Amino acid sequence: MTVSTTVTVRVPAKVNLQLAVGPRREDGFHALVNVFHAVSLFDEVTVKEAPPRQEPGFVTLSASGGTRVDLDGVPLDATNLAARAAVLLAEETGKGSPVEIHLDKRIPVAGGMAGGSADAAATLVACDRLWGCGLPETDLADLAARLGSDVPFPLLGRTAVGTGRGEILEPLAAPGRYRWVFALSSRGLSTARVFAEYDRLRPDAPAPLPSPAMREALAAGGAAALGAVLTNDLERAALSLRPDVAGVLAAGREAGAIGALVSGSGPTCAFLVGDEDDAATPGVEAAVVRAVEAAGVDSCVSAGSGDVPGATVV
Ligand code: ATP
């Protein structure tokens, strides 16, 4: 048997189709209902056995990225979520050996698309393969949840609803195939700051509830139905910290987007522009890109969604 000394895993970004946020819990987390949806915007994580006697440390990190990605915002030390994932897997299995991790990033940094969480999920899958741990998916999901609330979803991909602090996942039936435009900002927003602003604006936030209308729209497929039920409780808080983003949302809506919302904690804006197989969709997509670029966003990226799998060895 050939033992591979390098493993590459491709992992998708997510957009939240519903993000309902409750009050802050005693453990500091918020109760969430979070409908995650994987989109075809990918990071690639490559793990490689480190040469013998390499010093210092267990993990060495490097990163490259698309022109739209702010690599300065990616820590290349033990705080990187990918490094933390490798260390956690090694501790739990006792099978780890020193690794070099390379992150090839296309997912915006601090953009509300869970890029760091995606890299952590990909690293779990890659190191599990490299070290021959063979952990069952449920064990990988448990480790993922210990790393962060958004880390289990990129293991699964496609569409799922997260409850608890977002980490308890149930896959959702969602046969639709959609097209999206994402308006990126070169300045990120700290997720912690957005939640703190949410607490300030909504001290009376009710317990978050799953949306039956969202479930029905997803099961039916069709962008028009989905566009009507997109919601994000964090949007007001993100706009309070970044008022410029409101103009971007308005421009995309006016240009014909079927749905528009801040993605997660922002500042990325997500525009649903149509069904993948609808002949009208490319025209709407182009119009939305033109309009949001004119509204001053730093760059746009288009992506599909609906059948995008989670972290996959390539
Ligand atoms: P979420 O949607 O989960 O709130 P996000 O998409 O807004 O996350 P990330 O790109 O995951 O934000 O990065 C948030 C912060 O995490 C960054 O500013 C950076 O300091 C840190 N970070 C740690 N590991 C990574 C990583 N692998 N890639 C990017 N950022 C990372």
GROMACS .gro file of C-alpha atoms and ligand atoms in nm:
model
  345
    1MET     CA    1   0.000   0.000   0.000
    2THR     CA    2   0.127   0.348  -0.086
    3VAL     CA    3   0.125   0.582   0.212
    4SER     CA    4   0.056   0.938   0.103
    5THR     CA    5   0.275   1.204   0.255
    6THR     CA    6   0.060   1.489   0.123
    7VAL     CA    7  -0.319   1.528   0.138
    8THR     CA    8  -0.522   1.813  -0.012
    9VAL     CA    9  -0.881   1.882   0.092
   10ARG     CA   10  -1.121   2.122  -0.081
   11VAL     CA   11  -1.377   2.287   0.144
   12PRO     CA   12  -1.667   2.525   0.070
   13ALA     CA   13  -1.771   2.860   0.215
   14LYS     CA   14  -2.120   2.896   0.359
   15VAL     CA   15  -2.398   3.147   0.344
   16ASN     CA   16  -2.663   3.155   0.617
   17LEU     CA   17  -3.014   3.135   0.476
   18GLN     CA   18  -3.171   3.186   0.818
   19LEU     CA   19  -2.977   3.311   1.119
   20ALA     CA   20  -3.199   3.349   1.425
   21VAL     CA   21  -3.013   3.465   1.734
   22GLY     CA   22  -3.140   3.433   2.089
   23PRO     CA   23  -3.010   3.591   2.406
   24ARG     CA   24  -2.655   3.536   2.528
   25ARG     CA   25  -2.635   3.211   2.728
   26GLU     CA   26  -2.456   3.171   3.060
   27ASP     CA   27  -2.160   3.004   2.885
   28GLY     CA   28  -2.117   3.318   2.671
   29PHE     CA   29  -2.254   3.161   2.351
   30HIS     CA   30  -2.583   3.259   2.189
   31ALA     CA   31  -2.865   3.015   2.119
   32LEU     CA   32  -2.893   3.000   1.740
   33VAL     CA   33  -3.102   2.858   1.463
   34ASN     CA   34  -2.865   2.867   1.172
   35VAL     CA   35  -2.952   2.736   0.825
   36PHE     CA   36  -2.615   2.678   0.660
   37HIS     CA   37  -2.586   2.650   0.281
   38ALA     CA   38  -2.257   2.555   0.110
   39VAL     CA   39  -2.155   2.760  -0.195
   40SER     CA   40  -1.901   2.689  -0.466
   41LEU     CA   41  -1.632   2.916  -0.329
   42PHE     CA   42  -1.354   2.698  -0.193
   43ASP     CA   43  -1.039   2.700   0.016
   44GLU     CA   44  -0.787   2.422  -0.039
   45VAL     CA   45  -0.592   2.291   0.257
   46THR     CA   46  -0.281   2.080   0.195
   47VAL     CA   47  -0.113   1.893   0.479
   48LYS     CA   48   0.228   1.741   0.435
   49GLU     CA   49   0.454   1.541   0.663
   50ALA     CA   50   0.718   1.779   0.794
   51PRO     CA   51   1.083   1.686   0.732
   52PRO     CA   52   1.245   1.507   1.027
   53ARG     CA   53   1.377   1.723   1.311
   54GLN     CA   54   1.194   2.029   1.183
   55GLU     CA   55   1.180   2.298   1.451
   56PRO     CA   56   1.006   2.474   1.609
   57GLY     CA   57   0.663   2.340   1.683
   58PHE     CA   58   0.431   2.071   1.568
   59VAL     CA   59   0.262   2.268   1.288
   60THR     CA   60   0.414   2.501   1.031
   61LEU     CA   61   0.167   2.718   0.838
   62SER     CA   62   0.177   2.901   0.508
   63ALA     CA   63  -0.098   3.069   0.306
   64SER     CA   64  -0.164   3.187  -0.046
   65GLY     CA   65  -0.481   3.331  -0.188
   66GLY     CA   66  -0.684   3.498  -0.455
   67THR     CA   67  -0.639   3.870  -0.517
   68ARG     CA   68  -0.958   3.939  -0.319
   69VAL     CA   69  -0.834   3.764  -0.006
   70ASP     CA   70  -0.673   3.967   0.272
   71LEU     CA   71  -0.391   3.729   0.366
   72ASP     CA   72  -0.262   3.979   0.624
   73GLY     CA   73  -0.569   3.887   0.831
   74VAL     CA   74  -0.473   3.518   0.844
   75PRO     CA   75  -0.259   3.434   1.150
   76LEU     CA   76   0.026   3.193   1.069
   77ASP     CA   77   0.075   3.076   1.426
   78ALA     CA   78  -0.085   2.837   1.675
   79THR     CA   79  -0.401   3.052   1.691
   80ASN     CA   80  -0.494   2.965   1.332
   81LEU     CA   81  -0.800   2.741   1.342
   82ALA     CA   82  -0.631   2.496   1.102
   83ALA     CA   83  -0.333   2.462   1.338
   84ARG     CA   84  -0.570   2.416   1.634
   85ALA     CA   85  -0.754   2.143   1.442
   86ALA     CA   86  -0.432   1.950   1.373
   87VAL     CA   87  -0.320   1.976   1.736
   88LEU     CA   88  -0.661   1.867   1.868
   89LEU     CA   89  -0.674   1.563   1.638
   90ALA     CA   90  -0.319   1.465   1.736
   91GLU     CA   91  -0.400   1.499   2.107
   92GLU     CA   92  -0.718   1.297   2.077
   93THR     CA   93  -0.579   1.014   1.867
   94GLY     CA   94  -0.216   1.006   1.978
   95LYS     CA   95  -0.129   0.946   1.612
   96GLY     CA   96  -0.009   1.287   1.502
   97SER     CA   97   0.332   1.373   1.364
   98PRO     CA   98   0.467   1.717   1.266
   99VAL     CA   99   0.296   1.867   0.961
  100GLU     CA  100   0.325   2.157   0.721
  101ILE     CA  101  -0.019   2.305   0.646
  102HIS     CA  102  -0.071   2.522   0.341
  103LEU     CA  103  -0.395   2.722   0.311
  104ASP     CA  104  -0.488   2.828  -0.041
  105LYS     CA  105  -0.764   3.076   0.036
  106ARG     CA  106  -1.046   3.192  -0.187
  107ILE     CA  107  -1.300   3.242   0.095
  108PRO     CA  108  -1.289   3.602   0.220
  109VAL     CA  109  -1.122   3.654   0.558
  110ALA     CA  110  -1.348   3.781   0.839
  111GLY     CA  111  -1.626   3.805   0.580
  112GLY     CA  112  -1.903   3.610   0.752
  113MET     CA  113  -1.852   3.309   0.525
  114ALA     CA  114  -1.677   3.093   0.787
  115GLY     CA  115  -1.344   3.061   0.606
  116GLY     CA  116  -1.144   2.985   0.918
  117SER     CA  117  -1.398   2.724   1.025
  118ALA     CA  118  -1.385   2.570   0.677
  119ASP     CA  119  -1.005   2.545   0.701
  120ALA     CA  120  -1.034   2.378   1.042
  121ALA     CA  121  -1.281   2.120   0.907
  122ALA     CA  122  -1.058   2.056   0.605
  123THR     CA  123  -0.753   2.011   0.829
  124LEU     CA  124  -0.935   1.753   1.043
  125VAL     CA  125  -1.019   1.553   0.729
  126ALA     CA  126  -0.670   1.593   0.580
  127CYS     CA  127  -0.477   1.501   0.897
  128ASP     CA  128  -0.714   1.212   0.968
  129ARG     CA  129  -0.618   1.076   0.624
  130LEU     CA  130  -0.246   1.163   0.647
  131TRP     CA  131  -0.204   1.002   0.988
  132GLY     CA  132  -0.428   0.704   0.909
  133CYS     CA  133  -0.655   0.773   1.208
  134GLY     CA  134  -0.972   0.659   1.030
  135LEU     CA  135  -1.204   0.840   1.271
  136PRO     CA  136  -1.577   0.790   1.205
  137GLU     CA  137  -1.761   1.098   1.079
  138THR     CA  138  -1.939   1.141   1.413
  139ASP     CA  139  -1.606   1.163   1.598
  140LEU     CA  140  -1.474   1.418   1.347
  141ALA     CA  141  -1.796   1.618   1.397
  142ASP     CA  142  -1.747   1.612   1.777
  143LEU     CA  143  -1.392   1.742   1.743
  144ALA     CA  144  -1.516   2.004   1.497
  145ALA     CA  145  -1.777   2.128   1.746
  146ARG     CA  146  -1.504   2.168   2.010
  147LEU     CA  147  -1.312   2.394   1.771
  148GLY     CA  148  -1.608   2.624   1.700
  149SER     CA  149  -1.981   2.640   1.634
  150ASP     CA  150  -1.932   2.683   1.257
  151VAL     CA  151  -1.676   2.402   1.214
  152PRO     CA  152  -1.907   2.094   1.189
  153PHE     CA  153  -2.106   2.226   0.891
  154PRO     CA  154  -1.820   2.235   0.635
  155LEU     CA  155  -1.764   1.864   0.704
  156LEU     CA  156  -2.119   1.802   0.573
  157GLY     CA  157  -2.173   2.072   0.312
  158ARG     CA  158  -2.496   2.109   0.109
  159THR     CA  159  -2.773   2.247   0.339
  160ALA     CA  160  -2.828   2.187   0.708
  161VAL     CA  161  -2.991   2.353   1.006
  162GLY     CA  162  -2.778   2.406   1.315
  163THR     CA  163  -2.928   2.445   1.663
  164GLY     CA  164  -2.777   2.475   2.011
  165ARG     CA  165  -2.497   2.725   1.951
  166GLY     CA  166  -2.526   2.625   1.583
  167GLU     CA  167  -2.321   2.305   1.605
  168ILE     CA  168  -2.602   2.044   1.631
  169LEU     CA  169  -2.671   1.974   1.265
  170GLU     CA  170  -2.964   1.826   1.078
  171PRO     CA  171  -2.926   1.798   0.698
  172LEU     CA  172  -3.220   1.954   0.512
  173ALA     CA  173  -3.381   1.837   0.190
  174ALA     CA  174  -3.295   2.108  -0.062
  175PRO     CA  175  -3.309   2.003  -0.426
  176GLY     CA  176  -3.280   2.358  -0.568
  177ARG     CA  177  -2.971   2.481  -0.754
  178TYR     CA  178  -2.912   2.851  -0.712
  179ARG     CA  179  -2.676   3.127  -0.824
  180TRP     CA  180  -2.537   3.387  -0.585
  181VAL     CA  181  -2.333   3.705  -0.602
  182PHE     CA  182  -2.121   3.794  -0.300
  183ALA     CA  183  -2.011   4.154  -0.250
  184LEU     CA  184  -1.684   4.151  -0.059
  185SER     CA  185  -1.530   4.418   0.154
  186SER     CA  186  -1.154   4.442   0.205
  187ARG     CA  187  -1.223   4.541   0.568
  188GLY     CA  188  -1.360   4.252   0.772
  189LEU     CA  189  -1.596   4.264   1.070
  190SER     CA  190  -1.517   4.086   1.394
  191THR     CA  191  -1.784   3.825   1.471
  192ALA     CA  192  -1.749   3.894   1.845
  193ARG     CA  193  -1.809   4.266   1.792
  194VAL     CA  194  -2.121   4.199   1.585
  195PHE     CA  195  -2.266   3.971   1.855
  196ALA     CA  196  -2.188   4.233   2.121
  197GLU     CA  197  -2.368   4.495   1.912
  198TYR     CA  198  -2.660   4.255   1.872
  199ASP     CA  199  -2.682   4.217   2.251
  200ARG     CA  200  -2.683   4.596   2.284
  201LEU     CA  201  -2.957   4.641   2.023
  202ARG     CA  202  -3.167   4.340   2.128
  203PRO     CA  203  -3.135   4.292   2.507
  204ASP     CA  204  -3.481   4.130   2.493
  205ALA     CA  205  -3.406   3.883   2.209
  206PRO     CA  206  -3.653   3.591   2.216
  207ALA     CA  207  -3.547   3.226   2.191
  208PRO     CA  208  -3.464   3.153   1.825
  209LEU     CA  209  -3.712   2.938   1.633
  210PRO     CA  210  -3.670   2.733   1.316
  211SER     CA  211  -3.867   2.872   1.024
  212PRO     CA  212  -4.122   2.630   0.872
  213ALA     CA  213  -4.142   2.863   0.571
  214MET     CA  214  -3.766   2.819   0.512
  215ARG     CA  215  -3.797   2.441   0.528
  216GLU     CA  216  -4.085   2.449   0.278
  217ALA     CA  217  -3.906   2.685   0.040
  218LEU     CA  218  -3.594   2.467   0.043
  219ALA     CA  219  -3.791   2.148  -0.010
  220ALA     CA  220  -3.981   2.302  -0.303
  221GLY     CA  221  -3.664   2.438  -0.470
  222GLY     CA  222  -3.697   2.759  -0.671
  223ALA     CA  223  -3.516   3.084  -0.606
  224ALA     CA  224  -3.829   3.301  -0.581
  225ALA     CA  225  -3.960   3.106  -0.280
  226LEU     CA  226  -3.618   3.099  -0.114
  227GLY     CA  227  -3.554   3.469  -0.172
  228ALA     CA  228  -3.874   3.556   0.016
  229VAL     CA  229  -3.769   3.379   0.337
  230LEU     CA  230  -3.401   3.476   0.377
  231THR     CA  231  -3.343   3.631   0.722
  232ASN     CA  232  -3.045   3.727   0.934
  233ASP     CA  233  -3.095   3.860   1.288
  234LEU     CA  234  -2.734   3.986   1.289
  235GLU     CA  235  -2.793   4.212   0.990
  236ARG     CA  236  -2.903   4.514   1.195
  237ALA     CA  237  -2.598   4.483   1.419
  238ALA     CA  238  -2.363   4.447   1.122
  239LEU     CA  239  -2.520   4.752   0.954
  240SER     CA  240  -2.495   4.948   1.276
  241LEU     CA  241  -2.118   4.890   1.275
  242ARG     CA  242  -2.084   4.927   0.898
  243PRO     CA  243  -2.356   5.166   0.771
  244ASP     CA  244  -2.194   5.171   0.424
  245VAL     CA  245  -2.313   4.812   0.372
  246ALA     CA  246  -2.680   4.919   0.362
  247GLY     CA  247  -2.623   5.098   0.030
  248VAL     CA  248  -2.470   4.782  -0.117
  249LEU     CA  249  -2.774   4.574  -0.019
  250ALA     CA  250  -3.009   4.835  -0.166
  251ALA     CA  251  -2.815   4.852  -0.493
  252GLY     CA  252  -2.830   4.475  -0.538
  253ARG     CA  253  -3.203   4.466  -0.467
  254GLU     CA  254  -3.272   4.748  -0.711
  255ALA     CA  255  -3.072   4.565  -0.979
  256GLY     CA  256  -3.307   4.267  -0.954
  257ALA     CA  257  -3.167   4.035  -0.687
  258ILE     CA  258  -3.436   3.794  -0.571
  259GLY     CA  259  -3.303   3.800  -0.217
  260ALA     CA  260  -3.035   4.005  -0.041
  261LEU     CA  261  -2.887   3.979   0.305
  262VAL     CA  262  -2.572   4.025   0.505
  263SER     CA  263  -2.391   3.691   0.519
  264GLY     CA  264  -2.350   3.572   0.879
  265SER     CA  265  -2.182   3.845   1.082
  266GLY     CA  266  -2.090   4.033   0.762
  267PRO     CA  267  -1.972   4.251   0.605
  268THR     CA  268  -2.005   4.029   0.295
  269CYS     CA  269  -2.346   4.076   0.128
  270ALA     CA  270  -2.510   3.778  -0.037
  271PHE     CA  271  -2.747   3.825  -0.333
  272LEU     CA  272  -2.960   3.538  -0.458
  273VAL     CA  273  -2.980   3.605  -0.832
  274GLY     CA  274  -3.180   3.308  -0.958
  275ASP     CA  275  -3.208   2.941  -1.032
  276GLU     CA  276  -2.904   2.785  -1.196
  277ASP     CA  277  -3.105   2.651  -1.491
  278ASP     CA  278  -3.309   2.968  -1.556
  279ALA     CA  279  -3.209   3.146  -1.879
  280ALA     CA  280  -3.277   3.482  -1.711
  281THR     CA  281  -3.028   3.424  -1.429
  282PRO     CA  282  -2.701   3.528  -1.605
  283GLY     CA  283  -2.856   3.865  -1.694
  284VAL     CA  284  -2.966   3.930  -1.334
  285GLU     CA  285  -2.625   3.815  -1.209
  286ALA     CA  286  -2.442   4.060  -1.439
  287ALA     CA  287  -2.676   4.346  -1.342
  288VAL     CA  288  -2.628   4.281  -0.970
  289VAL     CA  289  -2.248   4.267  -1.008
  290ARG     CA  290  -2.249   4.601  -1.199
  291ALA     CA  291  -2.480   4.768  -0.944
  292VAL     CA  292  -2.296   4.662  -0.630
  293GLU     CA  293  -1.958   4.747  -0.782
  294ALA     CA  294  -2.095   5.092  -0.865
  295ALA     CA  295  -2.214   5.116  -0.502
  296GLY     CA  296  -1.850   5.096  -0.398
  297VAL     CA  297  -1.781   4.735  -0.294
  298ASP     CA  298  -1.421   4.625  -0.326
  299SER     CA  299  -1.495   4.318  -0.536
  300CYS     CA  300  -1.759   4.063  -0.627
  301VAL     CA  301  -1.753   3.690  -0.663
  302SER     CA  302  -2.026   3.469  -0.810
  303ALA     CA  303  -2.098   3.116  -0.698
  304GLY     CA  304  -2.350   2.837  -0.729
  305SER     CA  305  -2.506   2.641  -0.446
  306GLY     CA  306  -2.739   2.356  -0.370
  307ASP     CA  307  -2.530   2.049  -0.438
  308VAL     CA  308  -2.193   2.158  -0.300
  309PRO     CA  309  -2.049   1.881  -0.082
  310GLY     CA  310  -1.844   1.938   0.233
  311ALA     CA  311  -1.470   1.889   0.288
  312THR     CA  312  -1.346   1.648   0.018
  313VAL     CA  313  -1.004   1.494  -0.038
  314VAL     CA  314  -0.887   1.588  -0.391
  315ATP     P1  315  -1.765   3.332   1.072
  315ATP     O1  316  -1.852   3.345   0.953
  315ATP     O2  317  -1.747   3.190   1.119
  315ATP     O3  318  -1.795   3.425   1.181
  315ATP     P2  319  -1.570   3.480   0.927
  315ATP     O4  320  -1.587   3.424   0.789
  315ATP     O5  321  -1.633   3.611   0.956
  315ATP     O6  322  -1.617   3.370   1.030
  315ATP     P3  323  -1.296   3.401   0.922
  315ATP     O7  324  -1.249   3.422   0.782
  315ATP     O8  325  -1.324   3.262   0.964
  315ATP     O9  326  -1.420   3.494   0.955
  315ATP    O10  327  -1.186   3.467   1.018
  315ATP     C1  328  -1.215   3.530   1.141
  315ATP     C2  329  -1.082   3.554   1.212
  315ATP    O11  330  -1.027   3.427   1.249
  315ATP     C3  331  -0.976   3.619   1.125
  315ATP    O12  332  -0.980   3.758   1.135
  315ATP     C4  333  -0.847   3.559   1.177
  315ATP    O13  334  -0.791   3.641   1.276
  315ATP     C5  335  -0.886   3.428   1.244
  315ATP     N1  336  -0.845   3.304   1.174
  315ATP     C6  337  -0.800   3.192   1.236
  315ATP     N2  338  -0.776   3.095   1.148
  315ATP     C7  339  -0.807   3.142   1.026
  315ATP     C8  340  -0.803   3.086   0.895
  315ATP     N3  341  -0.762   2.959   0.872
  315ATP     N4  342  -0.844   3.162   0.792
  315ATP     C9  343  -0.888   3.289   0.814
  315ATP     N5  344  -0.891   3.348   0.937
  315ATP    C10  345  -0.852   3.276   1.042
   0.00000   0.00000   0.00000
